[in-house]
Each structure stands twice: as C-alpha cells, then as structure tokens.
Short mmCIF file of C-alpha atoms in Angstrom, two decimals:
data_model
loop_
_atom_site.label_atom_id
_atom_site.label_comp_id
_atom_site.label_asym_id
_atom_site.label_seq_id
_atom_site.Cartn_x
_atom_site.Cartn_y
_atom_site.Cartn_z
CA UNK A 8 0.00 0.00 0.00
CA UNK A 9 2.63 2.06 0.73
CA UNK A 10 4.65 1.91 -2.67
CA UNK A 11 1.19 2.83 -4.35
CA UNK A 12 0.96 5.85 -2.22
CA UNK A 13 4.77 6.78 -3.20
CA UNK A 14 4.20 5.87 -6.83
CA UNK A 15 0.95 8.14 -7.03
CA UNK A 16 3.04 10.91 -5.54
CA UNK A 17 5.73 10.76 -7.53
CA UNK A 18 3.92 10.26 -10.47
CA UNK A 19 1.49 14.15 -9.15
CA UNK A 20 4.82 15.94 -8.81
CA UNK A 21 6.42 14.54 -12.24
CA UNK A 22 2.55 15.63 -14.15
CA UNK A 23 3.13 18.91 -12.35
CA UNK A 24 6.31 19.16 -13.84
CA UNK A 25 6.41 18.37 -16.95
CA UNK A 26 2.62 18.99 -17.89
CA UNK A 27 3.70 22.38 -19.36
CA UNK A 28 6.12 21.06 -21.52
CA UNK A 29 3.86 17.91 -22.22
CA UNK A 30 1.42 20.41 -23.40
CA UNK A 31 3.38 22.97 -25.68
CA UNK A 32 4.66 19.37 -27.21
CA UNK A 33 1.44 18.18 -28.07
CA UNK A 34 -0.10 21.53 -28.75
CA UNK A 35 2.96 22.33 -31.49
CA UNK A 36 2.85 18.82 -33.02
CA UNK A 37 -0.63 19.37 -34.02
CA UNK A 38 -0.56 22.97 -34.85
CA UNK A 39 2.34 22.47 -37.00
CA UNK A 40 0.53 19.72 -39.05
CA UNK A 41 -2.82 21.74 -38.97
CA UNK A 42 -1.17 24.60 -40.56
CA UNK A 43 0.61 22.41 -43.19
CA UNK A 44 -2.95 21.27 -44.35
CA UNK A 45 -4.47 25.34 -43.83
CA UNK A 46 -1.47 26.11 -46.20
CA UNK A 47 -2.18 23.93 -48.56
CA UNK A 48 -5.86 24.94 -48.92
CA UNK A 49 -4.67 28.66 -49.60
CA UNK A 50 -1.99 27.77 -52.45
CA UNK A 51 -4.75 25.28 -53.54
CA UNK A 52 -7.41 27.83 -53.99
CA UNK A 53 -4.96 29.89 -55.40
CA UNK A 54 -4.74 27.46 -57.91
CA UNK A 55 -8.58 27.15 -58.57
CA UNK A 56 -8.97 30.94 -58.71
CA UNK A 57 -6.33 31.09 -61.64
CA UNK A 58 -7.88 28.26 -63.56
CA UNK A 59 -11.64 29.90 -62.78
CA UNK A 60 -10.67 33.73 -64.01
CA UNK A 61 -8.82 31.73 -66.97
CA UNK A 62 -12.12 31.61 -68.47
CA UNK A 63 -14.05 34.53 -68.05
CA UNK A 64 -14.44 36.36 -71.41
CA UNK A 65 -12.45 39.54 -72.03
CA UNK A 66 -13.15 42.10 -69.85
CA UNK A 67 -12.48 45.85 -71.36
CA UNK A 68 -14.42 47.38 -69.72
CA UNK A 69 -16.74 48.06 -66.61
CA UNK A 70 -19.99 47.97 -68.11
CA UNK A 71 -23.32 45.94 -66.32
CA UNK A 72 -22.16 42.77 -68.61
CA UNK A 73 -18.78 43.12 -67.25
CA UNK A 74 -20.29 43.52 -63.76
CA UNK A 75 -22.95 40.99 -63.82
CA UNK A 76 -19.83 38.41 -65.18
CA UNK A 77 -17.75 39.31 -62.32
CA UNK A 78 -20.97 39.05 -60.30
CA UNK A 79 -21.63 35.32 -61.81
CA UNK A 80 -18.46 34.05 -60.61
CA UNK A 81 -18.35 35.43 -57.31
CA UNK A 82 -21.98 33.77 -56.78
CA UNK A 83 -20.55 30.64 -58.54
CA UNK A 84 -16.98 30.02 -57.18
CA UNK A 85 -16.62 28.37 -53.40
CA UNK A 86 -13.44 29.94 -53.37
CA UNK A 87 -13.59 33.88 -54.35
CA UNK A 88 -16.00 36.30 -51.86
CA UNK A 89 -15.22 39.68 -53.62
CA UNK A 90 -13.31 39.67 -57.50
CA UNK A 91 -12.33 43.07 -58.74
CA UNK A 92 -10.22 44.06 -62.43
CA UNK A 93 -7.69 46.56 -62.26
CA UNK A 94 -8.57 49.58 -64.96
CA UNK A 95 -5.74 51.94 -64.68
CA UNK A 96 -6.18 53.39 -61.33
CA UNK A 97 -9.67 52.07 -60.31
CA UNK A 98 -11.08 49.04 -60.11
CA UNK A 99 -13.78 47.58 -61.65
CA UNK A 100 -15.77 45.14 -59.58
CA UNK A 101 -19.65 43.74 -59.58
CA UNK A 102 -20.97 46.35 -58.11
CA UNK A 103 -19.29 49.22 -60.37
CA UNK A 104 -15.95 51.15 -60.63
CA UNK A 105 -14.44 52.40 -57.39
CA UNK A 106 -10.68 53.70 -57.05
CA UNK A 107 -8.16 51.08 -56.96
CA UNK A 108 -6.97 50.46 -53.09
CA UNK A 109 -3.85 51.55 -52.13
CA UNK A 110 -1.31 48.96 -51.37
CA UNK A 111 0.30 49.09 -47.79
CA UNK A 112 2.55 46.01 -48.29
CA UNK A 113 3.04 43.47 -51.12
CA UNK A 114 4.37 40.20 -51.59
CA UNK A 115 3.14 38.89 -55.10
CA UNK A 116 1.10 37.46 -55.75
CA UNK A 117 -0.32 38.83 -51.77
CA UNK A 118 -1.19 42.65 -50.99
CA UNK A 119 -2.72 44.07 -47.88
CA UNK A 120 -4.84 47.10 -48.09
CA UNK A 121 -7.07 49.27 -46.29
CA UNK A 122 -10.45 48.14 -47.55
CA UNK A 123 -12.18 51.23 -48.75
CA UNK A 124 -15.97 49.85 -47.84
CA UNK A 125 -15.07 48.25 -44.60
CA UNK A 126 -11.85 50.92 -43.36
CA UNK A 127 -10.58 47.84 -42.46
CA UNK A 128 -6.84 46.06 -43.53
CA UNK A 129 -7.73 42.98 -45.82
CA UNK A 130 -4.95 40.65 -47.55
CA UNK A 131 -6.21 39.89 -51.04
CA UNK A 132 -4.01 38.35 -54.09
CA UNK A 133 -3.27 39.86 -57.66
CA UNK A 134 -3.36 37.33 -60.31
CA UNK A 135 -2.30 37.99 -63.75
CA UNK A 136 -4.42 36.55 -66.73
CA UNK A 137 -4.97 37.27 -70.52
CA UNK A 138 -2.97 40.58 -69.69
CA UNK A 139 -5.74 41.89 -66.82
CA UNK A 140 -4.81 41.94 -63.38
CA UNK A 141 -7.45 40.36 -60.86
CA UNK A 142 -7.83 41.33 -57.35
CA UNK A 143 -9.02 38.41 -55.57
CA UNK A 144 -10.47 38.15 -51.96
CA UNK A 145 -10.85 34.49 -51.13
CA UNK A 146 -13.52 32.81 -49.05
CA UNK A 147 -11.50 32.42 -45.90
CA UNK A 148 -11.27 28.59 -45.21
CA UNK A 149 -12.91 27.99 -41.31
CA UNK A 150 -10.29 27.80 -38.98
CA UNK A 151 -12.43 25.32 -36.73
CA UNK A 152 -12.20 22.87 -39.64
CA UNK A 153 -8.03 22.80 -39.85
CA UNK A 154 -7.15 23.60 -36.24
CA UNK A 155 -8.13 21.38 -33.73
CA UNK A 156 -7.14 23.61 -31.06
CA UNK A 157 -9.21 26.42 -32.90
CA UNK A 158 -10.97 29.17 -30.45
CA UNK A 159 -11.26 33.09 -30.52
CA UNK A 160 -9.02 33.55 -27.59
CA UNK A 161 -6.25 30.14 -28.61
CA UNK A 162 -5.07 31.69 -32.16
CA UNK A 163 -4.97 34.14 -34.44
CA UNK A 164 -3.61 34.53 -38.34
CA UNK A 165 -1.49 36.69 -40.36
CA UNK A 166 0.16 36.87 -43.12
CA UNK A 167 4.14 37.94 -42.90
CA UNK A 168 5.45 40.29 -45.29
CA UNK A 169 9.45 41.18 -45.67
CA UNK A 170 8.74 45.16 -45.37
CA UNK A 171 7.68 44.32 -41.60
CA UNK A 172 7.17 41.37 -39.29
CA UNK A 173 4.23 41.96 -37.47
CA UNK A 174 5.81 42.26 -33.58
CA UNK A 175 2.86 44.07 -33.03
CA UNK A 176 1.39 40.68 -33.59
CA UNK A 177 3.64 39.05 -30.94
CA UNK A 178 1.68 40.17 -27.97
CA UNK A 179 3.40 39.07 -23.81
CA UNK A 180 0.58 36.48 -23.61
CA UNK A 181 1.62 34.68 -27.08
CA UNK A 182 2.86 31.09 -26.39
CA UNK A 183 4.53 30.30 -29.08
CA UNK A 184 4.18 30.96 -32.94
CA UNK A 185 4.00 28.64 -35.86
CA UNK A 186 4.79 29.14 -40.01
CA UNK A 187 3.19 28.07 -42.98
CA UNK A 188 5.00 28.18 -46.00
CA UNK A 189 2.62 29.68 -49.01
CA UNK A 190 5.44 29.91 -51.41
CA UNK A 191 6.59 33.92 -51.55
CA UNK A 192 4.89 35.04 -48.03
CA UNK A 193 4.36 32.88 -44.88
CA UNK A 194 1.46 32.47 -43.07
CA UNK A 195 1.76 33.07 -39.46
CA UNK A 196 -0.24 31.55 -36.75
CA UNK A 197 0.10 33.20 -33.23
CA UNK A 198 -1.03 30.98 -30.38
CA UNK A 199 -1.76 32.78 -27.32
CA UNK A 200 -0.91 31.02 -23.62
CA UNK A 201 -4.59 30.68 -23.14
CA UNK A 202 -4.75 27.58 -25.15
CA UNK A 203 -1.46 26.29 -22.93
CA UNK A 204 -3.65 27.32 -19.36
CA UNK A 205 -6.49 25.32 -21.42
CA UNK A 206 -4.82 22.37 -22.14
CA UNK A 207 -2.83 22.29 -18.76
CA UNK A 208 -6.76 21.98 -17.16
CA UNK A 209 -7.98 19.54 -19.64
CA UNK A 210 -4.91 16.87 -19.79
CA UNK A 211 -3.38 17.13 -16.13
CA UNK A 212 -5.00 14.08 -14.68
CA UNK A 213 -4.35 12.31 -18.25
CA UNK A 214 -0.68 13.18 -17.41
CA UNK A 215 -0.89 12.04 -14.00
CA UNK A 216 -2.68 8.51 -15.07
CA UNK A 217 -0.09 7.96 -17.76
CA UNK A 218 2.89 8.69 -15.42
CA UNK A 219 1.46 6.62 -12.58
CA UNK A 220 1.00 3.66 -15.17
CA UNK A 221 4.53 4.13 -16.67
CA UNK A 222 5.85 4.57 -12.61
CA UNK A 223 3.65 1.48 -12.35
CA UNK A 224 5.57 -0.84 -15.04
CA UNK A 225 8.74 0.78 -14.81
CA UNK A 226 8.66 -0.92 -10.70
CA UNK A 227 6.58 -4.08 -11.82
CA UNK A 228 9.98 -4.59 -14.09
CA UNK A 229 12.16 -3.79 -11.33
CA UNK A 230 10.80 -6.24 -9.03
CA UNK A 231 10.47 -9.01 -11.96
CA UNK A 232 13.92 -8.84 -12.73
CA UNK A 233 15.19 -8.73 -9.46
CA UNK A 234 12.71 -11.59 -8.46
CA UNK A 235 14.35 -13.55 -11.75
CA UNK A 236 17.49 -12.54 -11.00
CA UNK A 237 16.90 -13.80 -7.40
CA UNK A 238 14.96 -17.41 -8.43
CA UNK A 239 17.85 -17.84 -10.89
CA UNK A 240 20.61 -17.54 -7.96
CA UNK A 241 18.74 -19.62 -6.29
CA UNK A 242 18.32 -21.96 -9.36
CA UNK A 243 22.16 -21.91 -10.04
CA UNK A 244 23.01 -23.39 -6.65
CA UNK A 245 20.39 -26.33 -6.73
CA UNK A 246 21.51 -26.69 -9.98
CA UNK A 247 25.32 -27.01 -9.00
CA UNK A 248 24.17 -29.32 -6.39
CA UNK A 249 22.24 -31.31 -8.30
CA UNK A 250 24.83 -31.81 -11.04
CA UNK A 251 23.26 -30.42 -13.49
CA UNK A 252 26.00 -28.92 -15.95
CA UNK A 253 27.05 -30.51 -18.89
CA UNK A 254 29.68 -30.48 -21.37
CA UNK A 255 28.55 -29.67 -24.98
CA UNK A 256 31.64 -30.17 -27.79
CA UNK A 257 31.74 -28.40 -30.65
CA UNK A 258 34.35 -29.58 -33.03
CA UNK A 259 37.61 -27.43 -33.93
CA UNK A 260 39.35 -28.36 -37.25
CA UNK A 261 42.09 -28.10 -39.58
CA UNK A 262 42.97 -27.14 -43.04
CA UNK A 263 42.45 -30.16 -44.72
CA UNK A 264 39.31 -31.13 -42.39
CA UNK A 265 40.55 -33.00 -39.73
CA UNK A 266 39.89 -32.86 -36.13
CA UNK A 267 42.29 -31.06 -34.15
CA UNK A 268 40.27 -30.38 -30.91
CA UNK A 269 36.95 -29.21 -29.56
CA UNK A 270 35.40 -26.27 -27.66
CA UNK A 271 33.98 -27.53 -24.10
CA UNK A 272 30.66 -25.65 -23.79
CA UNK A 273 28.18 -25.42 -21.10
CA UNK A 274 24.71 -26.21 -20.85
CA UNK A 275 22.36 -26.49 -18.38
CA UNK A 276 19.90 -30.11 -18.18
CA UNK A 277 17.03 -29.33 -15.98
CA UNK A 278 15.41 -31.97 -14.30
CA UNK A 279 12.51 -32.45 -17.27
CA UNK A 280 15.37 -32.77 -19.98
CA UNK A 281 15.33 -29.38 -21.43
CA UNK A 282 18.63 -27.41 -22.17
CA UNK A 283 19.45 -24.15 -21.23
CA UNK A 284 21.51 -22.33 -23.30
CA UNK A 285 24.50 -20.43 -21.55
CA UNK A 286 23.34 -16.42 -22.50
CA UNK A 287 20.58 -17.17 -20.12
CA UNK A 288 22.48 -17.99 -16.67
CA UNK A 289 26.54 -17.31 -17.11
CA UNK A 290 26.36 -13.98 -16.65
CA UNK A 291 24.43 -14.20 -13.22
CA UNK A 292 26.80 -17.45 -12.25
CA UNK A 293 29.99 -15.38 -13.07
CA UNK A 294 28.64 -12.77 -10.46
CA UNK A 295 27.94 -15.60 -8.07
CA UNK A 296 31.19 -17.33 -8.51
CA UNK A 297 29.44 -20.36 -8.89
CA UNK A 298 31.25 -20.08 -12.58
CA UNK A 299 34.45 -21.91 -10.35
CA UNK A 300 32.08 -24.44 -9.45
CA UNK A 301 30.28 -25.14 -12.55
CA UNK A 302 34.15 -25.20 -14.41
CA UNK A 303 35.67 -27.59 -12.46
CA UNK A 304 32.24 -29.76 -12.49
CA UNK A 305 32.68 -29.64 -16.90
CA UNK A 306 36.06 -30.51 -16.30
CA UNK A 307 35.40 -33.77 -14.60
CA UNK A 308 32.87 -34.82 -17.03
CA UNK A 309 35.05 -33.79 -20.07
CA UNK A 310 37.36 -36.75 -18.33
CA UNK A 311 34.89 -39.00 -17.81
CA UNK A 312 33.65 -38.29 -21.16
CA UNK A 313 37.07 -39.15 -22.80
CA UNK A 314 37.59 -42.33 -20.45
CA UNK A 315 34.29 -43.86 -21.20
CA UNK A 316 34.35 -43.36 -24.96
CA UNK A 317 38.03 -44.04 -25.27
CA UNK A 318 37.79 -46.90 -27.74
CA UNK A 319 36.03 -44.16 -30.12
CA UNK A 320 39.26 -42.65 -31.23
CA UNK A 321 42.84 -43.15 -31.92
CA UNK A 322 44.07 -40.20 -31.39
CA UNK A 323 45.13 -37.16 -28.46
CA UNK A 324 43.04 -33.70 -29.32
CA UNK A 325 42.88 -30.81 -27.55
CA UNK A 326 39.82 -29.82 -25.23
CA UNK A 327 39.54 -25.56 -24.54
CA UNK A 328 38.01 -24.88 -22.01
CA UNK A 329 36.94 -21.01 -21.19
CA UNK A 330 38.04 -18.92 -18.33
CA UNK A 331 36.75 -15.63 -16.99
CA UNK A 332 39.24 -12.55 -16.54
CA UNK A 333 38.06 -13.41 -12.37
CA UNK A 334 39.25 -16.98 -12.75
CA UNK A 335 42.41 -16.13 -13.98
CA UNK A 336 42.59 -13.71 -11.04
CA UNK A 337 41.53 -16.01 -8.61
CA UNK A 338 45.12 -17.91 -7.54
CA UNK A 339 43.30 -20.98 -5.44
CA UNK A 340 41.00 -21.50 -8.10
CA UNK A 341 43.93 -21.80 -10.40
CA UNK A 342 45.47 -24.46 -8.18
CA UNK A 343 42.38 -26.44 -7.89
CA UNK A 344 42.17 -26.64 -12.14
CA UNK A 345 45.89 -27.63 -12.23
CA UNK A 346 45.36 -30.31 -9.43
CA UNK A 347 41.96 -31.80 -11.20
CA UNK A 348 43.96 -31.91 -14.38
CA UNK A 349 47.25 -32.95 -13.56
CA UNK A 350 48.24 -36.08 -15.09
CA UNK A 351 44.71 -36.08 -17.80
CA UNK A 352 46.45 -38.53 -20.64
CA UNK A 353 43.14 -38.39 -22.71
CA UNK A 354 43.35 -34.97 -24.11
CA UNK A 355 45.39 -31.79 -24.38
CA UNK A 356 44.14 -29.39 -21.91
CA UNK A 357 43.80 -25.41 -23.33
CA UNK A 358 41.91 -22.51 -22.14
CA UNK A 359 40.28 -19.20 -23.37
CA UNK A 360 40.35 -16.39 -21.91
CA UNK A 361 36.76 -14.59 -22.17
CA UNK A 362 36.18 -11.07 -22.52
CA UNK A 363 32.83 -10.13 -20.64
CA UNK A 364 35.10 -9.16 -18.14
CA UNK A 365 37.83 -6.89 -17.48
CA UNK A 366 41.03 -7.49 -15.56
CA UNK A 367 41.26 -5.86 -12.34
CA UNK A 368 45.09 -7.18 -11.12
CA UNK A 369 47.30 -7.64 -14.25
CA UNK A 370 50.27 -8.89 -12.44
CA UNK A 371 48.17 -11.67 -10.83
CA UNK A 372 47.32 -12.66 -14.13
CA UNK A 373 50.30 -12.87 -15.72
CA UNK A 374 51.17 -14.91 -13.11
CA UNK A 375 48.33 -17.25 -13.41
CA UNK A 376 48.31 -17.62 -17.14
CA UNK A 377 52.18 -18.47 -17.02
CA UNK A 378 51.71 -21.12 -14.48
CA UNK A 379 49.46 -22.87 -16.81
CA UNK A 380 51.11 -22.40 -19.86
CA UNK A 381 54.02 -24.27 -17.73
CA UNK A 382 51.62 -27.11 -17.46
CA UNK A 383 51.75 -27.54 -21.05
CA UNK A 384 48.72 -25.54 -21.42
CA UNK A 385 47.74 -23.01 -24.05
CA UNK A 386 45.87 -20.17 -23.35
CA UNK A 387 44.35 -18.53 -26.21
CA UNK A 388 42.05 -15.25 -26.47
CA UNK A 389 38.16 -15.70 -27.23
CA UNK A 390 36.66 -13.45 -29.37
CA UNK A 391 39.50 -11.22 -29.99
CA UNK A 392 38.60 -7.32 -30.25
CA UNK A 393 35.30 -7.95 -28.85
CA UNK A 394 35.66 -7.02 -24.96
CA UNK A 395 37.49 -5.30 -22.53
CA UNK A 396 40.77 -6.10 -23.30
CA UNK A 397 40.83 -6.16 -27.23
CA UNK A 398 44.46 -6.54 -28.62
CA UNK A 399 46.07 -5.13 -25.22
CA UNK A 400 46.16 -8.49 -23.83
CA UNK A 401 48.71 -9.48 -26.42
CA UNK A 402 50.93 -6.81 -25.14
CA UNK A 403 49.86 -7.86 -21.18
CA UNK A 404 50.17 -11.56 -21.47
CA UNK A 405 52.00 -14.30 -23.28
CA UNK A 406 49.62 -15.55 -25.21
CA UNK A 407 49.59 -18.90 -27.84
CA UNK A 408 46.69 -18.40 -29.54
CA UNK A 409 43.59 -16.10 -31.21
CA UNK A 410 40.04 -17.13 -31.34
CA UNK A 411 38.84 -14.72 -34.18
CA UNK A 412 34.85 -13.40 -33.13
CA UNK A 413 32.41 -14.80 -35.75
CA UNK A 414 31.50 -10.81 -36.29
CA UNK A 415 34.88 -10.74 -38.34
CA UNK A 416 34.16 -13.79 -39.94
CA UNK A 417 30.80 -12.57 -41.35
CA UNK A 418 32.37 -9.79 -43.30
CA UNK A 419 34.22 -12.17 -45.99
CA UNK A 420 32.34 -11.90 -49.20
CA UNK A 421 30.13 -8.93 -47.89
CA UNK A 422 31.60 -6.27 -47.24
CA UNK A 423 35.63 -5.85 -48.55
CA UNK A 424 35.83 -2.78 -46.60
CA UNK A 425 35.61 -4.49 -43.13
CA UNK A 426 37.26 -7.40 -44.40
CA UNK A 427 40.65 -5.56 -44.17
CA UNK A 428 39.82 -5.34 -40.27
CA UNK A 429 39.94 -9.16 -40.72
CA UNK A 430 42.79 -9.18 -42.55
CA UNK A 431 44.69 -7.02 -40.14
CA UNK A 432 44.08 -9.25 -37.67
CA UNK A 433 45.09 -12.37 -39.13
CA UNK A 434 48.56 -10.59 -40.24
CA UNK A 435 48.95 -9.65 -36.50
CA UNK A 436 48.79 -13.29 -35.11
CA UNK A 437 51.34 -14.66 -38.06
CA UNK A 438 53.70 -11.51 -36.92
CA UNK A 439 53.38 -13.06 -33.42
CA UNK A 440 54.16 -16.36 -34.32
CA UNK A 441 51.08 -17.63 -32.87
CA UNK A 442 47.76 -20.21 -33.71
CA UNK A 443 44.90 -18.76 -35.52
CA UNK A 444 41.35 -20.23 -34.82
CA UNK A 445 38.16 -18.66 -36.88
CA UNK A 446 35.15 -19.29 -35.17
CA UNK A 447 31.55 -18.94 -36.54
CA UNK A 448 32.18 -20.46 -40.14
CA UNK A 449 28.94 -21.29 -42.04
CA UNK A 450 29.84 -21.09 -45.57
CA UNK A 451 32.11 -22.71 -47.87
CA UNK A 452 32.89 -19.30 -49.33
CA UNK A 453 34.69 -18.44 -45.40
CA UNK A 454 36.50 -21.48 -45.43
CA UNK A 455 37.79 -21.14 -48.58
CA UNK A 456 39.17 -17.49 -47.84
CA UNK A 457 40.44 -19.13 -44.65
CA UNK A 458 42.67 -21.57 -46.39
CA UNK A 459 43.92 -19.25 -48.41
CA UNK A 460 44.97 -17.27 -45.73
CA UNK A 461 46.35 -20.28 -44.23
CA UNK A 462 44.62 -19.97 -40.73
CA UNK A 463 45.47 -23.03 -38.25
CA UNK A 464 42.08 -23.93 -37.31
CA UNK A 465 38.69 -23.34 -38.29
CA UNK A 466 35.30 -24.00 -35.91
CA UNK A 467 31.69 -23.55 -37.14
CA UNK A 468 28.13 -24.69 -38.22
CA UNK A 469 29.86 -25.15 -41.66
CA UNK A 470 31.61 -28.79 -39.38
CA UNK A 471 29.16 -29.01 -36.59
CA UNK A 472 27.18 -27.31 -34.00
CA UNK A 473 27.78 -28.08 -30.37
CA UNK A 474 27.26 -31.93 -29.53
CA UNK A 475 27.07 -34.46 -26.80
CA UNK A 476 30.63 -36.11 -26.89
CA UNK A 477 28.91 -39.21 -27.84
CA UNK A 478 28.26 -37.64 -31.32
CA UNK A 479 31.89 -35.94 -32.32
CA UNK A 480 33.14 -38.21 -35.50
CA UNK A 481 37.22 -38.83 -34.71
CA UNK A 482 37.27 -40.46 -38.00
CA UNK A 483 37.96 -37.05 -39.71
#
C-alpha cells in the first residue's frame, strides 16, 4: 500500500512538472501539421482561382455585362468572396468602378490594403491573366475545420510580409508561434498562452494517469527482474548441487578437415530434460562465482567423457576450455584446475580467456596464465577485439593463440571494406608467431578465404554445431 501511495506521488509531482512542456509538445505537433494542411488549402485555392478567371471572357471594360460576369463568378466560385479588375487606377468590380486600393505592403502574388468599404486592412491576391490583373479576396477557409485547437481567444492569423514582421502581432501572452510556407509570403499563426492554461486543465490528470501507469511498469519490471534474477541464484546453486551442468563439444578443425580439438561448452539439463543455453544464466553465475564451481564440475565430465568413450578414437586432441578474466585472477581457483587436471592422458588441456570481463590485477594474471602455460597448457584469447581487453592483452600476457569473433568472420564476401579489419588481424597473429582459430564459419565461401589465408584452425556450423561427446566423428 505504501509503494502505491509513493508511486501516485511521484507520479502528481512529475505531471506537475512536466505537464507544461507535455502540453506545448502536443499543442505544437498538431498545430504544425494543422497549418501544413491550412497552407495547402490557400496555395490550392490559389490554384482554382487562376484556372476559374482563366475563363471569363475579355473584360475591357466596366460595363453591367462586365459587372454581372464578375458578379456570376463570385456567386458561382466556393473559393472567391469579392473579384475586382484593375482599370488603370480604379477598379472595376460587380458592383461598379471604385478607385483602386492603395497597397500598404506586397508580396506577389499577396497585398494588404485598407479596404475602402469596410476601413478595415484585408490581404487579397493579384493574379495575372490574358494581360488583366485580378484582385481576388478568397472565401477564408474555417479555422475550426483545420485547427483542432481552434478558439477566438487560442489563435490568431497573419500573413508575414518582408517590409515588416508583425511584432505588433507578438503580444506578452503569445505562447509560441508557428509558419506556414505559401510559397513567396508565410502564413503566421500566433497561439496565445490561453490555449497552454487550457490544455494544462484539460490533460493534467491524463498526465498524472499515464505517469502513474509508466511509474507502475517501470517498478513491476524492477521487481520481476530482481525476483528472476533472485529465483535464478537460487536456481544456479540447486543446480550445481544437483549436477546439473554438462559439457557440450563443438568440433575445432584443420585445413584439410581434420579434427584437431573441440570447444567444451556449457549447458544447463534441468530436471525435465530441457537445455538451457548459456546467455541465459553465465552472466548471473559469473557474479555468483558459482562459474568456479560449474568449471571444475565440466572438467570432470570432459574426463569422464574421454575415459568412457576411449575406444572411439585413436588419437590425443585438444579440449579448450573457457576462463573468466576473475578466474584467472583467482590464484586458489587456479590451483584447484591444475590439481583436477594434472596427469589427464586423454586430451590436451587449453583454455580461453573470455572477454565479458575486465582485468582488475594484471600482475596476478600474468602470473596465473604463465603457471598454466608451464603445465603444457595453451591459453588462447576468445573473441578477440570484442571485450574489454581487445588486442592489449597481447601486449599484457603471453599468449599462444587467437580465437577470431564470428563478427569478423561474417564480413568475408560482404563487405571488402571491413574485411581488411579481418585481414589485419590475421597478419597480426602470423607476426606473433602464434595459432589462428576462426570461429563462426557457415559457408564454404569463409573457409575457402580461410585456407587461403592459411589460418590453423577453423570451428563452425559449416563442421558441426555443439554436440554431446557421444556424437563428435574422430574419424575425420
């Protein structure tokens, strides 16, 4: 009850906060794409009044025929209210000749005059056709229809001219303003803080709901994963205790498609059968340090793997198994994988080094990594250029072996731009004298840039996914 009450809180104070912005956001959006359409009505009834005064007969001059034409179209035309022809310096219009207005401010084809009926300023356009100039007020299009944040106190048009910009326009209550592009002039709408006090009142509480629902998810997510996170810890001991690790092998190979050795990789049998895959618990176990635990379990059954199925092959391979940057760190850990290994006769132990984390005491594990490598162990880096350490290690430790990242290995035939990244790094490991495996390989295409560019080993769906050791095929 209580983290409702906090979450309702928070979520009033963060509506209160951010409901002014919330509403300028939404109230510009709209505007901006309301205006777009407004603007396009104008240039489009621009358009129709050209095509419409196209036709009228000659007009020369203001007799009742001409007037009672000019009178037709007005009553005819959903677009024009009041049509007038320029005759020298009057202008001759349905209901007779009057003088021509004077023009306070012109962008063709718009002009603004003082309206000499009404004493009022009205924008009109002058359109040219069959040599007679046409002064054309249009039917203004209703505002209601295009804005949906129309009302007499919200907004309020103009047009913009260069001679002046209308700051009287601009009053200390507008909210913010908003163009529409109608080709030589702009159309200006002015939107007064009213309509942000307005929409403030009307979509508070819709605020506050939303941000109480997003507060709500954002803490049912929280808990979930923490509650996951917590089942799984609890998951990954049983599961140690249980014995419930196994070793997966996924063939490593040579050149001329032999088997060399095999990746050691874990999964996870749960009690009805089913395999879990290890992006769903190693990261959690290497937090745990249960990763030790679960290593030195694959290790034993990688023996007893290679005892019991002994008669299957006729020859020594090697058997990689992957370390963390911690277990290389962690010196008793170290001893207890030298002790469980000492004297294995059934395959050539090596190790990876991982990269999902970084190293924290260098020395330590330069110290670590030599003591293996004076088991007769290799120690080779996964996924080179992928993590943490990148190509540093190589300067840091002293290393037999690259594991090239499948990312690298995806490039060849694609994309011959990133394949010199590839290429760089494949020149690097023959400068330092040491193996080359390409992991990832799915096509014959990759193997066959491989060999050419006579890697040591290559591992991949293009051989064999990861398998049961009861399914490897030594006769290669």
């Amino acid at each position: 009850m209580t983290a409702i009450i906090v979450l309702i809180l928070l979520s009033y104070g963060i509506a209160r906060g951010t409901a002014s912005w919330l509403s300028y956001f939404v109230a510009y959006s709209t505007i901006s794409s309301d205006m777009k359409q407004y603007s396009d009505k104008l240039q489009q009834d621009y358009i129709l009044e050209t095509k419409q005064l196209k036709q009228l007969q000659n007009i020369e001059q203001c007799d009742n025929n001409s007037q009672s034409v000019l009178r037709t179209l007005e009553y005819k035309s959903n677009e024009i209210r009041f049509l007038g022809v320029k005759m020298a310096e009057h202008l001759c219009t349905s209901n007779g000749l009057i003088d021509f207005p004077t023009i306070e401010a012109q962008q063709f084809p718009y002009v603004r005059y003082v309206s000499p009926i009404t004493k009022k300023k009205e924008t009109s356009v002058l359109i040219n056709v069959n040599d007679k100039t046409f002064l054309v007020d249009s039917n203004e299009a209703d505002f209601a229809e295009y804005f949906v944040y129309f009302c007499n106190k919200c907004l309020s048009f103009h047009y913009e001219y260069d001679v002046e910009h209308h700051k009287d326009e601009v009053k200390p209550t507008t909210w913010f303003v908003v163009h529409g592009n109608l080709g030589n002039i702009k159309g200006v709408i002015v939107v007064d803080r009213y309509l942000q006090q307005k929409l403030n009142e009307q979509n508070f509480y819709y605020y506050w709901l939303v941000y109480f629902l997003l507060l709500c998810l954002i803490a049912a997510g929280i808990v979930y994963y923490y509650n996951t996170r917590h089942d799984l810890q609890k998951m990954l001991v049983v599961g140690c205790k249980k014995n419930e690790f196994i070793p997966y092998y996924q063939p490593i190979m040579s050149l001329d498609d032999k088997l060399q050795g095999v990746e050691v990789l874990v999964r996870w049998k749960l009690s009805d059968g089913s395999l879990l895959l290890p992006a769903y618990f190693i990261e959690v176990a290497e937090q745990m340090e249960v990763i030790n635990e679960i290593t030195i379990t694959l290790v034993k059954k990688v023996q007893a793997d290679f005892r019991r199925y002994s008669s299957n092959y006729n020859r020594k391979v090697f058997c990689a198994f992957n370390l963390t940057a911690q277990q290389i760190e962690n010196k008793s850990f170290i001893n207890l994988l030298i002790l469980t290994l000492k004297k294995e006769e059934n395959f050539v132990p090596s190790f990876e080094i991982t990269e999902r984390q970084h190293f924290n005491n260098l020395a330590l594990a330069k110290a670590n990594i030599r003591r293996l490598q004076e088991q007769g162990y290799q120690v080779k880096l996964d996924d080179a250029g992928t993590g943490y350490g990148g190509f540093s290690y190589f300067m840091d430790f002293n290393l037999d072996g690259v594991k090239i990242d499948k990312m690298f290995i995806d490039v060849i035939g694609v994309d011959d731009v990133k394949v010199e990244v590839l290429n760089s790094i494949i020149m690097m490991a023959k400068r330092l004298g040491i193996d080359i495996v390409a992991e990832g390989v799915e096509t014959q295409q990759q193997v066959d840039f491989l060999r050419k560019h006579n890697i040591d080993y290559i591992q991949g769906y293009y051989y064999s996914k990861p398998v049961p050791f009861k399914d490897l095929n030594f006769d290669n």
